[in-house]
Amino acid sequence: MPHTKKPRVATVSLAGCFGCHMSLLDLDERFLQLSDIVEFGRSPINDLRRFNERCRVGLIEGGCCNEENVQTLVEFRESCDLLIAVGECAIMGGIPAMRNTLPLADCLEEAYLDGRSVYNPSGRIPDDPELPLLLDRVYCAHDVVKIDYHLPGCPPQADTIWQALVAVLSDNPVNLPYELVKYD
Amino acid sequence: MDLPLRERIESVCRQYDRRRDRLMDMAIDIQAAERCISPEAQDALARELGMEVVDVQSLVTFYAFLTESPTGRVVVRLCDDIPDFLAGLDAVAEALSSELGLEFGQTSPDGQITLERTPCIGMSDQCPAALVNEVVVTNLTPESARAMARGLLRHGDPHRLVEHTGDGRNSHELIRAMVQNNLRERGPVLFGGPVTGRGLEAALRKPSAEVRAQVRASNLRGRGGAGFPTGQKWDFAAKAEGTRRTVICNADEGEPGTFKDRVLLTELPELMFEGMTIAAYAIGADEGILYLRGEYTYLRPFLEHVLGLRRRSGLLGRNILGHSGFDFDIRIQMGAGAYVCGEESALISSCEGLRGDPKTRPPYPAQSGYLGRPTVVNNVETLCAAARILEHGADWFAAIGEPQSTGTKLLSVSGHCERPGVYEVPNGLTLSDLLERVGAKQVQAVQVGGFSGHLIPPREFGRRISNTDLLTGGAVLVLGEGVDLIAMGVRVLEFFVEESCGFCTPCRAGNVLLLERMKRVAAGHGEEADYTYLAELSEAIKGTSRCGFGQTSPNVVLDLLRHFRPVLEKSIGIDPGNGTREAFDLGAALRDAERISGRRSTHHLAERTEHREAAPRKEVKIDGQTRQDTPKEGER
Ligand SMILES: Cc1cc2nc3c(=O)[nH]c(=O)nc-3n(C[C@H](O)[C@H](O)[C@H](O)COP(=O)(O)O)c2cc1C
Ligand code: SF4
Ligand code: SF4
Ligand code: FES
């Protein structure tokens, strides 16, 4: 379906460090150019918390470490034509996935009870019903939903994000030059 | 009073002249005496041999039969490979475990018994089978497994488990095993007549180059699985630079479902040693090694005895049969439970007292092998055939079988058939002929060549056992209609993941990824895209692995994709339709957290979660029947 108005782009940081969003801001003056060609949908950039319209592209930072992440990611999948996993955490789980070798209970005990620097006189693991439940391990984005593109990097350079975004928005194949996807 | 550990280790080292390249032997002896090679023992070994402890540790942790912490006095290793599953392994495992009061992997608190699982121990024609220390028990039923467990708890003596010994030399006083040969068909080459020793006599009457020429003329090709021309290999070794040369007989027989060398080692060891001696003469070797898999330790005393007889008869030692200047002797090198050690360069590493890592080639063993010497590695059957060729002539041999695939092939047939066992058949036999002979009906597929071989569908049963068609080390596993081929694929990959030496990434990591995805498919959560992924990953592993292990481990996946697509397609899950992955199970992923926090998920995902709970994942069982109590397709 041809888009008569500006295509909408949604972004989200799930189990990530916001570093990938910082990279997006690294577009510097091109960010203004970006706002000329796209409208932001649900995104921390405009602080919009809900999808009010279908989006052309969703940029996913981070994998899923809790149920809320899963819910958000599923909403993204349902509300965006294309999903792009941005950065190592979304693609492979990244640093958060380092807990995957340990049972969840051990992680919580180390973090809230037994860790050397823990000060927790209540001796309780946080259990407020407002807190989303953690998953047994950290899942990368494509473990949970289908992902259309992966942009490698920690974070991917602003240029990488820019070129990929411009390509998909203009229905061109994403052919990133080697320098933008090599990491050695 | 017992000597302190240091001194016990020292005395073991002395037996092997403190030679580092005999570390395997020392480790095996220490394991037997101490029931482990503890960090202290490793330390003592390292000091004694002037090695780094990590090098000793690296060897100890590589082999399944060597352990760092003590095993029980009796170790029960139940084979859990596919033929055993087909023969009712689950009930046997359950009986054994409950009667012993042990889970698999556990040792009893009194240190008496350890219960473990192990891949194929070379008894696939009489399984379920187990090793109890070195003693083989076969044809286990839940009842006999219970009786065995009770016996072990009472007297703790594995040898007393053998009530009846098997046929032929299985009853020899130095073997006394309940193993049956199950030799169903004797062909003209190996089992065609008595072992006369005339092959060696004939060889020694000729110049060595002529012996090689004769083997070349016979067109004999390796019987270990790769089918390399034997005469050519001998020529390379004879012509390679070096002062000393070595002949190694590969009796590792680790390919699951292969057990034909077991029968040769039992019934025709004289022929095998004769073949080794002929090879030694042909290439100018003074040293021979029989690499015997740890699972066949029960044959060792007998084989040592045969070697002793040969030495006394002047068939080994100095100036063999009066041929002055031809000195050659053979030692037995035991393996210790590592499939990859059947690969010739890994086998050489193992003989050198190293971890069984394959070596980078070139140089090939024939140029630079054992301790850097030109080395010929041949399969047991190849060497037996070579002895017959010298005895009866190249033309006689070449007239049997097919022009490009001369002689006979020994096959180890197991699985769903009436007459499992060993068959010596002329090369060129079709699979359908073979299936007829073994009494196999309603066959869904045949796996030829073991786990690293190929899965053949019925429409290709016209294919031939031959160097030019189905090249095989001899394993033929018949899979009847009830078998769950996907579950079987999973089991094969589990084997490869467990046995990879880990040296190169495509094999070490790639097989893990293959297994993970195949498990997803087996659980009924496959997606169309999984098949492309599996195919591409398989090709990548095959194309980039360093040795034959990784170059063949994905075969089962590729064959399933190629020939059994409809079977795979049945396991494509129900697409949830909203882009979420069928395989992602939120309910399961939240279970830990719900338990820890004592509350249910508050998010609006309950629907999805409950949908999952109603449909527990299918358990992966090879024997189709055990699936019945899990939901069928469409019920979800
Ligand atoms: C992973 C792997 C396992 C092998 N296992 C065996 C084995 O158990 N027995 C054997 O004779 N050859 C085995 N081979 C083949 C050997 O590397 C080698 O080709 C063979 O011993 C050569 O002898 P032949 O030419 O007489 O067949 C194996 C190869 C690979 C890659
Ligand atoms: S990929 Fe790197 S930058 Fe991006 S969220 Fe993960 S850790 Fe942060
Ligand atoms: S292919 Fe596998 S077994 Fe062979 S060297 Fe590589 S890791 Fe080791
Ligand atoms: S002995 Fe069990 S499969 Fe060979």
mmCIF file of N, CA, C and O in Angstrom, chain B residues 79-92 124 126-129 140 257 413-417 420 443-447 451 455 476-485 487-488 491 621-626:
data_model
loop_
_atom_site.group_PDB
_atom_site.id
_atom_site.type_symbol
_atom_site.label_atom_id
_atom_site.label_comp_id
_atom_site.label_asym_id
_atom_site.label_seq_id
_atom_site.Cartn_x
_atom_site.Cartn_y
_atom_site.Cartn_z
ATOM 1 N N CYS B 79 24.504 -48.806 27.024
ATOM 2 C CA CYS B 79 24.527 -48.174 25.707
ATOM 3 C C CYS B 79 23.164 -47.559 25.432
ATOM 4 O O CYS B 79 22.139 -48.205 25.621
ATOM 5 N N ASP B 80 23.155 -46.299 25.006
ATOM 6 C CA ASP B 80 21.853 -45.677 24.725
ATOM 7 C C ASP B 80 21.782 -45.167 23.297
ATOM 8 O O ASP B 80 21.332 -44.066 23.025
ATOM 9 N N ASP B 81 22.243 -45.989 22.384
ATOM 10 C CA ASP B 81 22.170 -45.578 20.990
ATOM 11 C C ASP B 81 20.885 -46.062 20.331
ATOM 12 O O ASP B 81 20.094 -46.776 20.934
ATOM 13 N N ILE B 82 20.700 -45.692 19.086
ATOM 14 C CA ILE B 82 19.408 -45.919 18.429
ATOM 15 C C ILE B 82 18.996 -47.396 18.394
ATOM 16 O O ILE B 82 17.869 -47.720 18.746
ATOM 17 N N PRO B 83 19.910 -48.334 18.018
ATOM 18 C CA PRO B 83 19.476 -49.739 18.009
ATOM 19 C C PRO B 83 18.958 -50.185 19.375
ATOM 20 O O PRO B 83 18.027 -50.993 19.450
ATOM 21 N N ASP B 84 19.539 -49.652 20.437
ATOM 22 C CA ASP B 84 19.073 -50.027 21.770
ATOM 23 C C ASP B 84 17.667 -49.497 22.026
ATOM 24 O O ASP B 84 16.829 -50.182 22.607
ATOM 25 N N PHE B 85 17.412 -48.264 21.584
ATOM 26 C CA PHE B 85 16.068 -47.705 21.722
ATOM 27 C C PHE B 85 15.062 -48.585 21.008
ATOM 28 O O PHE B 85 13.988 -48.876 21.520
ATOM 29 N N LEU B 86 15.451 -49.029 19.811
ATOM 30 C CA LEU B 86 14.533 -49.847 19.032
ATOM 31 C C LEU B 86 14.283 -51.177 19.725
ATOM 32 O O LEU B 86 13.274 -51.828 19.495
ATOM 33 N N ALA B 87 15.223 -51.583 20.584
ATOM 34 C CA ALA B 87 15.086 -52.892 21.243
ATOM 35 C C ALA B 87 14.572 -52.758 22.669
ATOM 36 O O ALA B 87 14.731 -53.674 23.469
ATOM 37 N N GLY B 88 13.995 -51.609 22.982
ATOM 38 C CA GLY B 88 13.356 -51.494 24.298
ATOM 39 C C GLY B 88 14.249 -50.966 25.404
ATOM 40 O O GLY B 88 14.148 -51.386 26.561
ATOM 41 N N LEU B 89 15.120 -50.047 25.061
ATOM 42 C CA LEU B 89 16.063 -49.529 26.045
ATOM 43 C C LEU B 89 15.377 -48.870 27.242
ATOM 44 O O LEU B 89 15.828 -49.030 28.385
ATOM 45 N N ASP B 90 14.312 -48.109 26.986
ATOM 46 C CA ASP B 90 13.729 -47.318 28.068
ATOM 47 C C ASP B 90 13.374 -48.166 29.287
ATOM 48 O O ASP B 90 13.685 -47.799 30.415
ATOM 49 N N ALA B 91 12.723 -49.308 29.032
ATOM 50 C CA ALA B 91 12.312 -50.147 30.149
ATOM 51 C C ALA B 91 13.533 -50.730 30.863
ATOM 52 O O ALA B 91 13.552 -50.861 32.092
ATOM 53 N N VAL B 92 14.565 -51.052 30.087
ATOM 54 C CA VAL B 92 15.788 -51.606 30.679
ATOM 55 C C VAL B 92 16.473 -50.550 31.554
ATOM 56 O O VAL B 92 16.899 -50.820 32.680
ATOM 57 N N SER B 124 25.453 -53.786 18.691
ATOM 58 C CA SER B 124 24.133 -53.351 18.218
ATOM 59 C C SER B 124 23.281 -54.504 17.714
ATOM 60 O O SER B 124 22.074 -54.351 17.542
ATOM 61 N N GLN B 126 22.934 -57.231 19.390
ATOM 62 C CA GLN B 126 22.456 -57.954 20.566
ATOM 63 C C GLN B 126 22.196 -56.964 21.694
ATOM 64 O O GLN B 126 22.615 -57.155 22.833
ATOM 65 N N CYS B 127 21.536 -55.879 21.336
ATOM 66 C CA CYS B 127 21.278 -54.849 22.326
ATOM 67 C C CYS B 127 19.846 -54.991 22.844
ATOM 68 O O CYS B 127 19.077 -55.739 22.267
ATOM 69 N N PRO B 128 19.468 -54.307 23.886
ATOM 70 C CA PRO B 128 20.263 -53.381 24.677
ATOM 71 C C PRO B 128 21.464 -54.085 25.324
ATOM 72 O O PRO B 128 21.353 -55.220 25.772
ATOM 73 N N ALA B 129 22.569 -53.365 25.351
ATOM 74 C CA ALA B 129 23.802 -53.934 25.865
ATOM 75 C C ALA B 129 24.462 -52.946 26.805
ATOM 76 O O ALA B 129 24.184 -51.750 26.754
ATOM 77 N N LEU B 140 19.759 -57.277 26.950
ATOM 78 C CA LEU B 140 19.142 -56.979 28.244
ATOM 79 C C LEU B 140 17.630 -56.849 28.105
ATOM 80 O O LEU B 140 17.113 -56.330 27.123
ATOM 81 N N GLY B 257 26.630 -48.491 15.487
ATOM 82 C CA GLY B 257 26.030 -49.501 14.625
ATOM 83 C C GLY B 257 27.054 -50.355 13.899
ATOM 84 O O GLY B 257 26.691 -51.223 13.130
ATOM 85 N N VAL B 413 24.719 -55.454 10.506
ATOM 86 C CA VAL B 413 23.313 -55.104 10.323
ATOM 87 C C VAL B 413 22.594 -55.114 11.666
ATOM 88 O O VAL B 413 22.679 -56.092 12.418
ATOM 89 N N SER B 414 21.905 -54.027 11.959
ATOM 90 C CA SER B 414 21.153 -53.957 13.216
ATOM 91 C C SER B 414 19.838 -53.240 12.973
ATOM 92 O O SER B 414 19.558 -52.785 11.874
ATOM 93 N N GLY B 415 19.036 -53.148 13.996
ATOM 94 C CA GLY B 415 17.742 -52.464 13.880
ATOM 95 C C GLY B 415 16.616 -53.439 13.600
ATOM 96 O O GLY B 415 16.657 -54.593 14.029
ATOM 97 N N HIS B 416 15.609 -52.952 12.860
ATOM 98 C CA HIS B 416 14.401 -53.734 12.639
ATOM 99 C C HIS B 416 14.573 -54.814 11.580
ATOM 100 O O HIS B 416 14.245 -54.618 10.413
ATOM 101 N N CYS B 417 15.102 -55.943 11.959
ATOM 102 C CA CYS B 417 15.201 -57.064 11.035
ATOM 103 C C CYS B 417 15.246 -58.352 11.831
ATOM 104 O O CYS B 417 15.517 -58.342 13.021
ATOM 105 N N PRO B 420 19.729 -59.801 12.673
ATOM 106 C CA PRO B 420 20.814 -58.828 12.798
ATOM 107 C C PRO B 420 22.139 -59.569 12.952
ATOM 108 O O PRO B 420 22.161 -60.695 13.444
ATOM 109 N N VAL B 443 10.106 -51.378 5.825
ATOM 110 C CA VAL B 443 11.241 -50.537 6.176
ATOM 111 C C VAL B 443 10.965 -49.096 5.755
ATOM 112 O O VAL B 443 10.550 -48.831 4.636
ATOM 113 N N GLN B 444 11.197 -48.182 6.660
ATOM 114 C CA GLN B 444 10.975 -46.765 6.367
ATOM 115 C C GLN B 444 12.238 -46.130 5.786
ATOM 116 O O GLN B 444 12.184 -45.279 4.910
ATOM 117 N N ALA B 445 13.378 -46.573 6.282
ATOM 118 C CA ALA B 445 14.655 -46.029 5.826
ATOM 119 C C ALA B 445 15.772 -46.932 6.316
ATOM 120 O O ALA B 445 15.582 -47.709 7.249
ATOM 121 N N VAL B 446 16.919 -46.836 5.645
ATOM 122 C CA VAL B 446 18.089 -47.577 6.103
ATOM 123 C C VAL B 446 19.223 -46.570 6.258
ATOM 124 O O VAL B 446 19.474 -45.765 5.358
ATOM 125 N N GLN B 447 19.869 -46.613 7.392
ATOM 126 C CA GLN B 447 21.029 -45.744 7.546
ATOM 127 C C GLN B 447 22.271 -46.563 7.239
ATOM 128 O O GLN B 447 22.593 -47.520 7.927
ATOM 129 N N PHE B 451 26.154 -43.148 11.839
ATOM 130 C CA PHE B 451 25.632 -41.793 12.013
ATOM 131 C C PHE B 451 26.234 -40.826 10.998
ATOM 132 O O PHE B 451 25.610 -39.859 10.603
ATOM 133 N N LEU B 455 21.129 -41.683 5.153
ATOM 134 C CA LEU B 455 19.811 -42.227 5.394
ATOM 135 C C LEU B 455 19.173 -42.446 4.028
ATOM 136 O O LEU B 455 18.961 -41.499 3.274
ATOM 137 N N VAL B 476 24.861 -50.916 8.864
ATOM 138 C CA VAL B 476 23.568 -50.842 8.183
ATOM 139 C C VAL B 476 22.506 -50.908 9.272
ATOM 140 O O VAL B 476 22.359 -51.923 9.939
ATOM 141 N N LEU B 477 21.815 -49.802 9.454
ATOM 142 C CA LEU B 477 20.797 -49.753 10.498
ATOM 143 C C LEU B 477 19.425 -49.685 9.833
ATOM 144 O O LEU B 477 19.129 -48.755 9.084
ATOM 145 N N VAL B 478 18.613 -50.712 10.096
ATOM 146 C CA VAL B 478 17.306 -50.795 9.457
ATOM 147 C C VAL B 478 16.270 -50.105 10.346
ATOM 148 O O VAL B 478 16.137 -50.431 11.529
ATOM 149 N N LEU B 479 15.544 -49.163 9.754
ATOM 150 C CA LEU B 479 14.564 -48.411 10.527
ATOM 151 C C LEU B 479 13.166 -48.733 10.023
ATOM 152 O O LEU B 479 12.808 -48.390 8.899
ATOM 153 N N GLY B 480 12.418 -49.399 10.839
ATOM 154 C CA GLY B 480 11.073 -49.815 10.460
ATOM 155 C C GLY B 480 10.112 -48.642 10.475
ATOM 156 O O GLY B 480 10.469 -47.514 10.813
ATOM 157 N N GLU B 481 8.854 -48.950 10.125
ATOM 158 C CA GLU B 481 7.905 -47.857 9.916
ATOM 159 C C GLU B 481 7.566 -47.056 11.167
ATOM 160 O O GLU B 481 7.239 -45.874 11.081
ATOM 161 N N GLY B 482 7.651 -47.665 12.339
ATOM 162 C CA GLY B 482 7.269 -46.915 13.540
ATOM 163 C C GLY B 482 8.270 -45.866 13.981
ATOM 164 O O GLY B 482 7.972 -45.026 14.826
ATOM 165 N N VAL B 483 9.477 -45.906 13.419
ATOM 166 C CA VAL B 483 10.546 -45.062 13.958
ATOM 167 C C VAL B 483 10.296 -43.585 13.666
ATOM 168 O O VAL B 483 9.918 -43.212 12.567
ATOM 169 N N ASP B 484 10.488 -42.764 14.655
ATOM 170 C CA ASP B 484 10.374 -41.326 14.490
ATOM 171 C C ASP B 484 11.717 -40.801 13.971
ATOM 172 O O ASP B 484 12.689 -40.686 14.718
ATOM 173 N N LEU B 485 11.746 -40.530 12.683
ATOM 174 C CA LEU B 485 13.027 -40.171 12.060
ATOM 175 C C LEU B 485 13.577 -38.842 12.575
ATOM 176 O O LEU B 485 14.783 -38.640 12.627
ATOM 177 N N ALA B 487 13.190 -37.618 15.647
ATOM 178 C CA ALA B 487 13.781 -37.902 16.955
ATOM 179 C C ALA B 487 15.123 -38.592 16.771
ATOM 180 O O ALA B 487 16.088 -38.338 17.501
ATOM 181 N N MET B 488 15.179 -39.444 15.752
ATOM 182 C CA MET B 488 16.431 -40.122 15.484
ATOM 183 C C MET B 488 17.516 -39.121 15.071
ATOM 184 O O MET B 488 18.655 -39.179 15.531
ATOM 185 N N ARG B 491 18.897 -37.533 18.048
ATOM 186 C CA ARG B 491 19.821 -38.411 18.781
ATOM 187 C C ARG B 491 21.193 -38.449 18.106
ATOM 188 O O ARG B 491 22.230 -38.420 18.759
ATOM 189 N N LYS B 621 11.134 -39.058 21.407
ATOM 190 C CA LYS B 621 11.348 -40.504 21.566
ATOM 191 C C LYS B 621 11.574 -41.103 20.199
ATOM 192 O O LYS B 621 10.845 -40.794 19.257
ATOM 193 N N ILE B 622 12.562 -41.967 20.115
ATOM 194 C CA ILE B 622 12.861 -42.531 18.812
ATOM 195 C C ILE B 622 11.834 -43.582 18.429
ATOM 196 O O ILE B 622 11.368 -43.648 17.308
ATOM 197 N N ASP B 623 11.453 -44.385 19.405
ATOM 198 C CA ASP B 623 10.489 -45.421 19.127
ATOM 199 C C ASP B 623 9.107 -44.802 19.095
ATOM 200 O O ASP B 623 8.569 -44.391 20.106
ATOM 201 N N GLY B 624 8.516 -44.713 17.908
ATOM 202 C CA GLY B 624 7.276 -43.996 17.690
ATOM 203 C C GLY B 624 6.188 -44.274 18.727
ATOM 204 O O GLY B 624 5.425 -43.393 19.093
ATOM 205 N N GLN B 625 6.128 -45.491 19.245
ATOM 206 C CA GLN B 625 5.026 -45.892 20.114
ATOM 207 C C GLN B 625 4.895 -45.056 21.373
ATOM 208 O O GLN B 625 3.809 -44.816 21.853
ATOM 209 N N THR B 626 6.015 -44.619 21.913
ATOM 210 C CA THR B 626 5.971 -43.956 23.205
ATOM 211 C C THR B 626 5.371 -42.566 23.127
ATOM 212 O O THR B 626 5.234 -41.903 24.113
#
